[in-house]
Amino acid sequence: RRVVLLGPPGCGKGTQSPALKRDFCLCHLATGDMLRAAVGAGTPNGLRAKAAMESGALVTDDIVIGIIEEATKKPECRNGFILDGFPRNVTQAQALDQMLASKGVAIDKVLNFEVPDSLLVERVTGRLVHPASGRSYHEKFAPPKVSMTDDVTGEPLIRRKDDNADTLKARLSTFHSQTAPVIDYYKKQGALVNIKADNPFDKVKTAIFGALNK
Ligand code: AP5
Ligand code: ZN
């Protein structure tokens, strides 16, 4: 299976991915996570991506398309993958289609997570993450057992640099102007399934599994 998770910042893409990854044996390719790792490690891509990420703009297409091209070639991704945060504009969607067509495959399903902007502020500003594993928590909706501590490793949780109200505003505006056209792109291909993602965690998970098991 090759699945795309589409939706605004804070809609639940990263939260729902571990269960999907496990149950469908897919690899989870999150461009945001990979870019944050590159920024942290100070690689050339990381140095080029940093300013755009901190301002809530998109990183240039050549960087993210290159990252996805490399990642999808990995042997462990042969069984299929979940793309979380890619494609984010129509140019990236076209590049992905070409990349897959050259291997004789295509995207099977695009899950479009729908959450009104008004709910995303609280989700994003309350998010806590464990950077090494990518696990995320929420102060109010999914608190860790011990305050500011990862349940599994006991290591400290952090807040993402772009998870403040101002940067979120810019990220939402980028989403509506550049990523929303990708919804129509996949609707025309017949791959789009809308997921009502302003529900509790388990209800969203059930909707996603229902869409993928069809
Ligand atoms: P990225 O890391 O992809 O950020 P994003 O798209 O803004 O998405 P988020 O990670 O904020 O949202 P999510 O849906 O994963 O939310 P989560 O599940 O954690 O990208 C960051 C930056 O990198 C971009 O701004 C850009 O600069 C760059 N970039 C990345 N990809 C790119 C690309 N392809 N092209 C160009 N640039 C790119 O949930 C959020 C919170 O809500 C959590 O605390 C969670 O616990 C809580 N929550 C989740 N579900 C529920 C629920 N059902 N009920 C209550 N709370 C919930
Ligand atoms: Zn995410």
Coordinates of C-alpha atoms and ligand atoms in Angstrom, one line a residue:
R1 CA 0.0 0.0 0.0
R2 CA 1.1 3.5 -0.7
V3 CA -0.9 6.1 1.3
V4 CA -0.7 9.9 1.6
L5 CA -1.9 11.7 4.8
L6 CA -3.0 15.1 3.9
G7 CA -4.2 17.9 6.2
P8 CA -3.4 21.1 8.1
P9 CA -0.8 21.4 10.9
G10 CA -2.0 19.7 14.0
C11 CA -4.8 17.6 12.3
G12 CA -3.4 14.3 13.6
K13 CA -1.2 12.9 10.8
G14 CA 1.8 12.1 13.1
T15 CA -0.5 10.9 15.9
Q16 CA -2.3 8.3 13.8
S17 CA 0.8 7.1 11.9
P18 CA 2.4 4.6 14.4
A19 CA -0.7 2.4 14.4
L20 CA -1.0 2.4 10.6
K21 CA 2.7 1.7 10.3
R22 CA 2.4 -1.3 12.7
D23 CA -0.8 -2.8 11.5
F24 CA -0.2 -2.5 7.7
C25 CA 3.6 -3.0 7.9
L26 CA 4.4 0.2 6.1
C27 CA 7.2 2.6 6.5
H28 CA 6.4 6.1 7.8
L29 CA 8.0 8.9 5.8
A30 CA 7.4 12.3 7.4
T31 CA 9.1 15.1 5.6
G32 CA 8.8 17.4 8.6
D33 CA 10.5 14.8 10.9
M34 CA 13.3 14.2 8.4
L35 CA 13.8 18.0 7.9
R36 CA 13.9 18.6 11.7
A37 CA 16.6 15.8 11.9
A38 CA 18.6 17.5 9.1
V39 CA 18.3 20.9 10.8
G40 CA 19.5 19.3 14.1
A41 CA 22.4 17.6 12.5
G42 CA 23.4 20.7 10.5
T43 CA 23.5 19.0 7.1
P44 CA 23.5 21.1 3.9
N45 CA 19.7 20.4 3.4
G46 CA 19.1 21.3 7.1
L47 CA 20.9 24.6 6.7
R48 CA 18.9 25.4 3.7
A49 CA 15.6 24.4 5.2
K50 CA 15.8 26.1 8.7
A51 CA 14.6 29.6 7.9
A52 CA 11.6 28.4 5.9
M53 CA 10.5 26.0 8.7
E54 CA 10.8 28.6 11.4
S55 CA 8.7 31.1 9.4
G56 CA 6.0 28.6 8.5
A57 CA 6.8 28.6 4.8
L58 CA 7.5 25.6 2.6
V59 CA 11.0 24.3 2.1
T60 CA 12.0 24.3 -1.6
D61 CA 10.6 21.5 -3.7
D62 CA 14.0 20.1 -4.8
I63 CA 15.0 19.4 -1.2
V64 CA 11.8 17.6 -0.2
I65 CA 11.4 15.7 -3.5
G66 CA 15.0 14.5 -3.2
I67 CA 14.4 13.3 0.3
I68 CA 11.3 11.4 -0.7
E69 CA 13.0 9.9 -3.7
E70 CA 15.8 8.6 -1.6
A71 CA 13.6 7.3 1.2
T72 CA 11.1 5.4 -1.0
K73 CA 14.1 3.4 -2.5
K74 CA 14.9 1.9 0.9
P75 CA 14.4 -1.9 1.0
E76 CA 12.1 -1.7 4.0
C77 CA 9.7 0.5 2.1
R78 CA 9.2 -2.1 -0.6
N79 CA 6.0 -3.3 1.1
G80 CA 4.6 0.3 0.9
F81 CA 4.7 3.5 2.8
I82 CA 2.8 6.3 4.5
L83 CA 3.7 9.8 3.3
D84 CA 3.0 12.3 6.2
G85 CA 3.4 15.9 5.1
F86 CA 4.3 15.2 1.5
P87 CA 3.1 16.2 -1.2
R88 CA 2.4 19.8 0.0
N89 CA 1.8 21.5 -3.3
V90 CA 0.8 20.4 -6.8
T91 CA 4.4 20.4 -8.1
Q92 CA 5.3 17.9 -5.4
A93 CA 2.2 15.8 -6.2
Q94 CA 3.1 15.6 -9.9
A95 CA 6.7 14.8 -9.1
L96 CA 5.5 11.9 -6.9
D97 CA 3.2 10.6 -9.6
Q98 CA 6.1 10.6 -12.0
M99 CA 8.4 8.9 -9.6
L100 CA 5.9 6.1 -8.9
A101 CA 4.9 5.7 -12.5
S102 CA 8.5 5.0 -13.5
K103 CA 8.3 2.0 -11.1
G104 CA 4.9 0.9 -12.5
V105 CA 3.0 1.8 -9.2
A106 CA 0.8 4.6 -7.9
I107 CA -0.7 6.1 -4.8
D108 CA -3.6 3.9 -3.5
K109 CA -5.3 6.2 -1.0
V110 CA -5.1 9.8 0.1
L111 CA -6.6 10.4 3.5
N112 CA -7.7 14.0 3.8
F113 CA -7.8 14.9 7.6
E114 CA -10.5 17.6 8.1
V115 CA -10.3 19.8 11.2
P116 CA -11.5 23.4 11.4
D117 CA -8.7 26.0 11.9
S118 CA -10.2 27.1 15.2
L119 CA -9.4 23.8 16.8
L120 CA -5.8 23.6 15.5
V121 CA -4.4 26.4 17.7
E122 CA -5.1 24.5 20.9
R123 CA -3.8 21.2 19.4
V124 CA -0.5 22.7 18.2
T125 CA 0.3 25.0 21.1
G126 CA -0.3 22.2 23.6
R127 CA 1.8 19.6 21.7
L128 CA 4.8 18.0 23.4
V129 CA 7.2 15.8 21.5
H130 CA 9.9 13.2 22.2
P131 CA 12.4 14.1 19.4
A132 CA 14.3 10.8 19.3
S133 CA 11.2 8.6 18.7
G134 CA 8.8 11.2 17.1
R135 CA 6.2 10.3 19.8
S136 CA 3.9 13.2 20.5
Y137 CA 1.7 14.1 23.5
H138 CA -0.7 16.9 24.4
E139 CA -0.8 18.8 27.6
K140 CA -4.5 18.4 27.8
F141 CA -5.7 15.8 25.3
A142 CA -2.9 13.2 25.7
P143 CA -0.7 14.1 28.7
P144 CA 2.4 12.0 29.5
K145 CA 2.3 9.9 32.7
V146 CA 5.0 12.1 34.3
S147 CA 5.0 15.8 33.4
M148 CA 7.3 16.7 30.5
T149 CA 8.7 13.2 30.3
D150 CA 8.4 10.5 27.6
D151 CA 6.4 7.5 28.9
V152 CA 8.7 4.9 27.2
T153 CA 12.3 6.3 27.7
G154 CA 11.8 8.7 30.6
E155 CA 13.6 11.3 28.5
P156 CA 12.5 15.0 28.5
L157 CA 9.7 16.2 26.1
I158 CA 10.2 19.4 24.1
R159 CA 8.0 21.9 22.2
R160 CA 8.6 22.3 18.5
K161 CA 10.1 25.7 17.6
D162 CA 7.2 26.4 15.1
D163 CA 4.5 25.4 17.6
N164 CA 3.6 29.0 18.6
A165 CA 0.5 31.0 17.7
D166 CA 2.3 33.3 15.3
T167 CA 4.1 30.7 13.2
L168 CA 0.9 28.5 13.2
K169 CA -0.9 31.4 11.6
A170 CA 1.7 31.4 8.8
R171 CA 1.6 27.6 8.5
L172 CA -2.2 27.6 8.1
S173 CA -2.0 30.3 5.5
T174 CA 0.6 28.2 3.6
F175 CA -1.7 25.2 3.9
H176 CA -4.7 27.0 2.5
S177 CA -2.9 28.7 -0.4
Q178 CA -0.5 25.9 -1.5
T179 CA -1.6 22.5 0.0
A180 CA -5.4 22.8 -0.4
P181 CA -5.1 22.5 -4.3
V182 CA -3.5 19.1 -3.7
I183 CA -6.9 17.9 -2.3
D184 CA -8.6 18.6 -5.7
Y185 CA -5.6 17.1 -7.5
Y186 CA -6.3 13.7 -5.8
K187 CA -10.1 14.1 -5.9
K188 CA -9.8 14.1 -9.7
Q189 CA -7.7 10.9 -9.5
G190 CA -10.4 9.3 -7.4
A191 CA -7.9 8.5 -4.6
L192 CA -9.3 10.9 -2.0
V193 CA -11.1 9.8 1.2
N194 CA -12.2 12.5 3.6
I195 CA -11.6 11.7 7.3
K196 CA -13.5 13.7 10.0
A197 CA -10.4 14.3 12.2
D198 CA -12.0 16.7 14.8
N199 CA -13.2 13.6 16.7
P200 CA -11.5 11.8 19.7
F201 CA -8.3 9.8 18.9
D202 CA -10.0 6.4 18.6
K203 CA -12.8 7.5 16.4
V204 CA -10.3 9.0 14.0
K205 CA -8.3 5.8 14.0
T206 CA -11.4 3.7 13.2
A207 CA -12.3 6.0 10.3
I208 CA -8.8 5.6 8.9
F209 CA -8.7 1.9 9.2
G210 CA -12.1 1.6 7.7
A211 CA -10.9 3.7 4.7
L212 CA -7.8 1.5 4.2
N213 CA -9.6 -1.8 4.6
K214 CA -12.1 -1.1 1.8
Ligands
AP5_1 P1 5.4 19.1 9.6 O1 6.3 18.5 10.6 O2 4.8 18.2 8.5 O3 4.3 19.9 10.3 P2 2.7 20.2 9.9 O4 2.3 19.8 8.6 O5 2.5 21.6 10.3 O6 2.0 19.1 10.7 P3 2.1 18.9 12.2 O7 3.2 17.9 12.5 O8 2.0 20.1 13.0 O9 0.7 18.1 12.4 P4 0.2 16.6 12.6 O10 -0.9 16.4 11.7 O11 1.3 15.7 12.5 O12 -0.3 16.8 14.1 P5 -0.1 15.7 15.4 O13 -0.6 14.4 15.0 O14 1.3 15.9 16.0 O15 6.2 20.2 8.8 C1 6.9 21.2 9.5 C2 7.6 22.2 8.5 O16 8.5 21.5 7.6 C3 6.6 22.9 7.5 O17 6.1 24.0 8.0 C4 7.6 23.2 6.3 O18 8.4 24.3 6.5 C5 8.5 21.9 6.3 N1 8.0 20.9 5.4 C6 7.6 19.6 5.8 N2 7.2 18.9 4.7 C7 7.3 19.7 3.6 C8 7.1 19.6 2.2 N3 6.6 18.4 1.7 N4 7.4 20.6 1.4 C9 7.9 21.7 1.9 N5 8.2 22.0 3.2 C10 7.9 21.0 4.1 O19 -1.1 16.4 16.4 C11 -0.9 17.7 17.0 C12 -1.4 17.7 18.4 O20 -2.8 17.4 18.5 C13 -0.6 16.6 19.3 O21 -0.3 17.2 20.5 C14 -1.7 15.5 19.5 O22 -1.6 14.9 20.7 C15 -3.0 16.3 19.4 N6 -4.1 15.5 18.7 C16 -3.9 14.7 17.6 N7 -5.1 14.1 17.3 C17 -6.0 14.6 18.2 C18 -7.4 14.3 18.5 N8 -8.1 13.5 17.7 N9 -8.0 14.9 19.5 C19 -7.3 15.8 20.3 N10 -6.0 16.0 20.2 C20 -5.3 15.4 19.1
ZN2 ZN 3.4 15.9 12.1

